[in-house]
């Protein structure tokens, strides 16, 4: 989350709470990193995805997606009110 606030492009597996917290544009198939053997098989896919996202870093669309993602994280996950309400 902190990386997104610093304008880093997140890449998260499509599993657990990541799927709820991050836009689908920032998710990759969960099986790619299910374990090390799956990672070795999917390594080139991950590299291609990273290169693709990096090549689009300064585009209007990526800037818009990052701004939207920041807003979601700030409003739903990174506020004291939300954190305190989850303690109950």
GROMACS .gro file of N, CA and C in nm:
model
  264
    1UNK      N    1   0.082  -0.120   0.000
    1UNK     CA    2   0.000   0.000   0.000
    1UNK      C    3   0.086   0.125   0.000
    2UNK      N    4   0.192   0.123   0.078
    2UNK     CA    5   0.278   0.241   0.085
    2UNK      C    6   0.342   0.269  -0.051
    3UNK      N    7   0.376   0.164  -0.124
    3UNK     CA    8   0.433   0.182  -0.257
    3UNK      C    9   0.338   0.255  -0.351
    4UNK      N   10   0.212   0.219  -0.347
    4UNK     CA   11   0.113   0.286  -0.432
    4UNK      C   12   0.106   0.434  -0.396
    5UNK      N   13   0.111   0.465  -0.267
    5UNK     CA   14   0.107   0.605  -0.225
    5UNK      C   15   0.229   0.683  -0.275
    6UNK      N   16   0.338   0.610  -0.302
    6UNK     CA   17   0.459   0.672  -0.355
    6UNK      C   18   0.467   0.659  -0.508
    7UNK      N   19   0.353   0.630  -0.570
    7UNK     CA   20   0.339   0.619  -0.716
    7UNK      C   21   0.406   0.496  -0.777
    8UNK      N   22   0.423   0.391  -0.700
    8UNK     CA   23   0.472   0.264  -0.754
    8UNK      C   24   0.353   0.185  -0.807
    9UNK      N   25   0.376   0.113  -0.915
    9UNK     CA   26   0.270   0.030  -0.972
    9UNK      C   27   0.265  -0.101  -0.893
   10UNK      N   28   0.152  -0.132  -0.833
   10UNK     CA   29   0.144  -0.258  -0.759
   10UNK      C   30   0.119  -0.376  -0.853
   11UNK      N   31   0.172  -0.489  -0.821
   11UNK     CA   32   0.140  -0.616  -0.887
   11UNK      C   33   0.116  -0.717  -0.778
   12UNK      N   34  -0.006  -0.762  -0.770
   12UNK     CA   35  -0.049  -0.850  -0.663
   12UNK      C   36  -0.110  -0.978  -0.719
   13UNK      N   37  -0.094  -1.089  -0.646
   13UNK     CA   38  -0.161  -1.210  -0.689
   13UNK      C   39  -0.312  -1.196  -0.670
   14UNK      N   40  -0.387  -1.253  -0.757
   14UNK     CA   41  -0.533  -1.246  -0.750
   14UNK      C   42  -0.583  -1.350  -0.648
   15UNK      N   43  -0.554  -1.322  -0.522
   15UNK     CA   44  -0.598  -1.410  -0.412
   15UNK      C   45  -0.607  -1.329  -0.284
   16UNK      N   46  -0.668  -1.390  -0.187
   16UNK     CA   47  -0.682  -1.332  -0.054
   16UNK      C   48  -0.737  -1.190  -0.062
   17UNK      N   49  -0.692  -1.104   0.026
   17UNK     CA   50  -0.746  -0.968   0.031
   17UNK      C   51  -0.696  -0.881  -0.083
   18UNK      N   52  -0.590  -0.923  -0.151
   18UNK     CA   53  -0.541  -0.844  -0.265
   18UNK      C   54  -0.651  -0.824  -0.368
   19UNK      N   55  -0.727  -0.928  -0.394
   19UNK     CA   56  -0.834  -0.920  -0.495
   19UNK      C   57  -0.941  -0.819  -0.456
   20UNK      N   58  -0.958  -0.798  -0.327
   20UNK     CA   59  -1.057  -0.700  -0.280
   20UNK      C   60  -1.000  -0.558  -0.280
   21UNK      N   61  -0.872  -0.547  -0.254
   21UNK     CA   62  -0.812  -0.415  -0.233
   21UNK      C   63  -0.760  -0.349  -0.360
   22UNK      N   64  -0.725  -0.431  -0.459
   22UNK     CA   65  -0.658  -0.375  -0.577
   22UNK      C   66  -0.741  -0.395  -0.703
   23UNK      N   67  -0.736  -0.295  -0.789
   23UNK     CA   68  -0.802  -0.300  -0.918
   23UNK      C   69  -0.749  -0.419  -0.999
   24UNK      N   70  -0.832  -0.479  -1.080
   24UNK     CA   71  -0.793  -0.597  -1.157
   24UNK      C   72  -0.672  -0.570  -1.247
   25UNK      N   73  -0.650  -0.443  -1.284
   25UNK     CA   74  -0.535  -0.407  -1.367
   25UNK      C   75  -0.402  -0.431  -1.296
   26UNK      N   76  -0.407  -0.445  -1.165
   26UNK     CA   77  -0.285  -0.465  -1.087
   26UNK      C   78  -0.274  -0.607  -1.031
   27UNK      N   79  -0.358  -0.696  -1.079
   27UNK     CA   80  -0.355  -0.834  -1.031
   27UNK      C   81  -0.300  -0.927  -1.139
   28UNK      N   82  -0.234  -1.031  -1.097
   28UNK     CA   83  -0.189  -1.135  -1.190
   28UNK      C   84  -0.245  -1.269  -1.141
   29UNK      N   85  -0.251  -1.369  -1.227
   29UNK     CA   86  -0.308  -1.498  -1.186
   29UNK      C   87  -0.237  -1.556  -1.065
   30UNK      N   88  -0.314  -1.591  -0.968
   30UNK     CA   89  -0.263  -1.640  -0.840
   30UNK      C   90  -0.170  -1.759  -0.855
   31UNK      N   91  -0.200  -1.846  -0.948
   31UNK     CA   92  -0.120  -1.966  -0.967
   31UNK      C   93   0.024  -1.940  -1.007
   32UNK      N   94   0.051  -1.823  -1.061
   32UNK     CA   95   0.187  -1.792  -1.104
   32UNK      C   96   0.286  -1.794  -0.989
   33UNK      N   97   0.240  -1.764  -0.870
   33UNK     CA   98   0.329  -1.762  -0.754
   33UNK      C   99   0.276  -1.849  -0.640
   34UNK      N  100   0.202  -1.950  -0.678
   34UNK     CA  101   0.145  -2.042  -0.578
   34UNK      C  102   0.255  -2.107  -0.496
   35UNK      N  103   0.360  -2.147  -0.561
   35UNK     CA  104   0.479  -2.197  -0.494
   35UNK      C  105   0.596  -2.182  -0.591
   36UNK      N  106   0.715  -2.221  -0.549
   36UNK     CA  107   0.833  -2.193  -0.630
   36UNK      C  108   0.830  -2.265  -0.765
   37UNK      N  109   0.777  -2.385  -0.769
   37UNK     CA  110   0.774  -2.456  -0.898
   37UNK      C  111   0.680  -2.387  -0.996
   38UNK      N  112   0.567  -2.336  -0.947
   38UNK     CA  113   0.476  -2.261  -1.034
   38UNK      C  114   0.541  -2.129  -1.078
   39UNK      N  115   0.613  -2.066  -0.986
   39UNK     CA  116   0.681  -1.942  -1.021
   39UNK      C  117   0.781  -1.966  -1.134
   40UNK      N  118   0.858  -2.074  -1.125
   40UNK     CA  119   0.958  -2.102  -1.229
   40UNK      C  120   0.890  -2.119  -1.365
   41UNK      N  121   0.771  -2.181  -1.366
   41UNK     CA  122   0.698  -2.198  -1.491
   41UNK      C  123   0.642  -2.066  -1.545
   42UNK      N  124   0.602  -1.979  -1.455
   42UNK     CA  125   0.537  -1.853  -1.495
   42UNK      C  126   0.633  -1.734  -1.496
   43UNK      N  127   0.757  -1.757  -1.467
   43UNK     CA  128   0.854  -1.649  -1.453
   43UNK      C  129   0.855  -1.555  -1.574
   44UNK      N  130   0.853  -1.608  -1.694
   44UNK     CA  131   0.855  -1.521  -1.812
   44UNK      C  132   0.727  -1.438  -1.823
   45UNK      N  133   0.614  -1.495  -1.781
   45UNK     CA  134   0.489  -1.419  -1.781
   45UNK      C  135   0.497  -1.301  -1.683
   46UNK      N  136   0.554  -1.326  -1.566
   46UNK     CA  137   0.569  -1.219  -1.468
   46UNK      C  138   0.663  -1.109  -1.519
   47UNK      N  139   0.773  -1.151  -1.577
   47UNK     CA  140   0.867  -1.053  -1.632
   47UNK      C  141   0.800  -0.970  -1.740
   48UNK      N  142   0.728  -1.035  -1.830
   48UNK     CA  143   0.656  -0.963  -1.937
   48UNK      C  144   0.555  -0.865  -1.879
   49UNK      N  145   0.484  -0.907  -1.775
   49UNK     CA  146   0.385  -0.821  -1.712
   49UNK      C  147   0.452  -0.699  -1.647
   50UNK      N  148   0.562  -0.722  -1.578
   50UNK     CA  149   0.635  -0.611  -1.516
   50UNK      C  150   0.684  -0.513  -1.623
   51UNK      N  151   0.742  -0.565  -1.729
   51UNK     CA  152   0.790  -0.479  -1.837
   51UNK      C  153   0.677  -0.401  -1.902
   52UNK      N  154   0.563  -0.467  -1.920
   52UNK     CA  155   0.447  -0.400  -1.978
   52UNK      C  156   0.400  -0.286  -1.889
   53UNK      N  157   0.385  -0.312  -1.760
   53UNK     CA  158   0.340  -0.208  -1.667
   53UNK      C  159   0.441  -0.094  -1.662
   54UNK      N  160   0.569  -0.128  -1.659
   54UNK     CA  161   0.674  -0.026  -1.652
   54UNK      C  162   0.672   0.062  -1.777
   55UNK      N  163   0.649   0.002  -1.892
   55UNK     CA  164   0.647   0.079  -2.017
   55UNK      C  165   0.529   0.175  -2.023
   56UNK      N  166   0.427   0.150  -1.944
   56UNK     CA  167   0.307   0.235  -1.943
   56UNK      C  168   0.303   0.331  -1.825
   57UNK      N  169   0.412   0.338  -1.749
   57UNK     CA  170   0.413   0.413  -1.624
   57UNK      C  171   0.367   0.557  -1.639
   58UNK      N  172   0.415   0.627  -1.738
   58UNK     CA  173   0.382   0.770  -1.752
   58UNK      C  174   0.264   0.798  -1.844
   59UNK      N  175   0.189   0.696  -1.880
   59UNK     CA  176   0.073   0.719  -1.966
   59UNK      C  177  -0.043   0.775  -1.885
   60UNK      N  178  -0.131   0.846  -1.953
   60UNK     CA  179  -0.247   0.903  -1.884
   60UNK      C  180  -0.330   0.795  -1.817
   61UNK      N  181  -0.346   0.682  -1.885
   61UNK     CA  182  -0.427   0.575  -1.829
   61UNK      C  183  -0.367   0.520  -1.700
   62UNK      N  184  -0.236   0.497  -1.698
   62UNK     CA  185  -0.173   0.443  -1.577
   62UNK      C  186  -0.179   0.545  -1.464
   63UNK      N  187  -0.157   0.670  -1.495
   63UNK     CA  188  -0.167   0.774  -1.392
   63UNK      C  189  -0.307   0.775  -1.332
   64UNK      N  190  -0.407   0.763  -1.418
   64UNK     CA  191  -0.546   0.760  -1.372
   64UNK      C  192  -0.572   0.637  -1.285
   65UNK      N  193  -0.524   0.520  -1.330
   65UNK     CA  194  -0.543   0.397  -1.252
   65UNK      C  195  -0.475   0.406  -1.115
   66UNK      N  196  -0.354   0.460  -1.112
   66UNK     CA  197  -0.284   0.475  -0.984
   66UNK      C  198  -0.356   0.573  -0.892
   67UNK      N  199  -0.405   0.682  -0.948
   67UNK     CA  200  -0.480   0.779  -0.866
   67UNK      C  201  -0.606   0.715  -0.808
   68UNK      N  202  -0.676   0.637  -0.889
   68UNK     CA  203  -0.796   0.569  -0.841
   68UNK      C  204  -0.760   0.467  -0.732
   69UNK      N  205  -0.649   0.394  -0.753
   69UNK     CA  206  -0.608   0.295  -0.655
   69UNK      C  207  -0.569   0.362  -0.524
   70UNK      N  208  -0.498   0.473  -0.530
   70UNK     CA  209  -0.463   0.547  -0.409
   70UNK      C  210  -0.588   0.586  -0.332
   71UNK      N  211  -0.686   0.636  -0.406
   71UNK     CA  212  -0.810   0.681  -0.343
   71UNK      C  213  -0.878   0.565  -0.270
   72UNK      N  214  -0.886   0.450  -0.334
   72UNK     CA  215  -0.947   0.332  -0.270
   72UNK      C  216  -0.871   0.294  -0.143
   73UNK      N  217  -0.741   0.288  -0.152
   73UNK     CA  218  -0.662   0.249  -0.036
   73UNK      C  219  -0.676   0.351   0.077
   74UNK      N  220  -0.674   0.478   0.044
   74UNK     CA  221  -0.685   0.581   0.147
   74UNK      C  222  -0.823   0.582   0.213
   75UNK      N  223  -0.927   0.563   0.133
   75UNK     CA  224  -1.063   0.571   0.187
   75UNK      C  225  -1.107   0.444   0.259
   76UNK      N  226  -1.060   0.329   0.212
   76UNK     CA  227  -1.109   0.203   0.268
   76UNK      C  228  -1.013   0.134   0.364
   77UNK      N  229  -0.884   0.161   0.353
   77UNK     CA  230  -0.789   0.081   0.429
   77UNK      C  231  -0.689   0.161   0.511
   78UNK      N  232  -0.660   0.283   0.473
   78UNK     CA  233  -0.553   0.357   0.539
   78UNK      C  234  -0.605   0.478   0.616
   79UNK      N  235  -0.719   0.465   0.677
   79UNK     CA  236  -0.770   0.572   0.762
   79UNK      C  237  -0.781   0.520   0.904
   80UNK      N  238  -0.764   0.607   0.997
   80UNK     CA  239  -0.775   0.567   1.137
   80UNK      C  240  -0.915   0.515   1.168
   81UNK      N  241  -1.018   0.578   1.111
   81UNK     CA  242  -1.156   0.533   1.137
   81UNK      C  243  -1.175   0.388   1.095
   82UNK      N  244  -1.127   0.354   0.977
   82UNK     CA  245  -1.140   0.216   0.929
   82UNK      C  246  -1.061   0.122   1.018
   83UNK      N  247  -0.939   0.160   1.052
   83UNK     CA  248  -0.857   0.073   1.137
   83UNK      C  249  -0.919   0.052   1.274
   84UNK      N  250  -0.969   0.159   1.335
   84UNK     CA  251  -1.031   0.145   1.466
   84UNK      C  252  -1.160   0.063   1.459
   85UNK      N  253  -1.238   0.079   1.355
   85UNK     CA  254  -1.362   0.003   1.343
   85UNK      C  255  -1.335  -0.146   1.326
   86UNK      N  256  -1.221  -0.180   1.269
   86UNK     CA  257  -1.185  -0.322   1.250
   86UNK      C  258  -1.132  -0.386   1.377
   87UNK      N  259  -1.099  -0.309   1.478
   87UNK     CA  260  -1.048  -0.364   1.602
   87UNK      C  261  -1.161  -0.427   1.683
   88UNK      N  262  -1.278  -0.375   1.672
   88UNK     CA  263  -1.393  -0.423   1.752
   88UNK      C  264  -1.423  -0.567   1.728
   0.00000   0.00000   0.00000
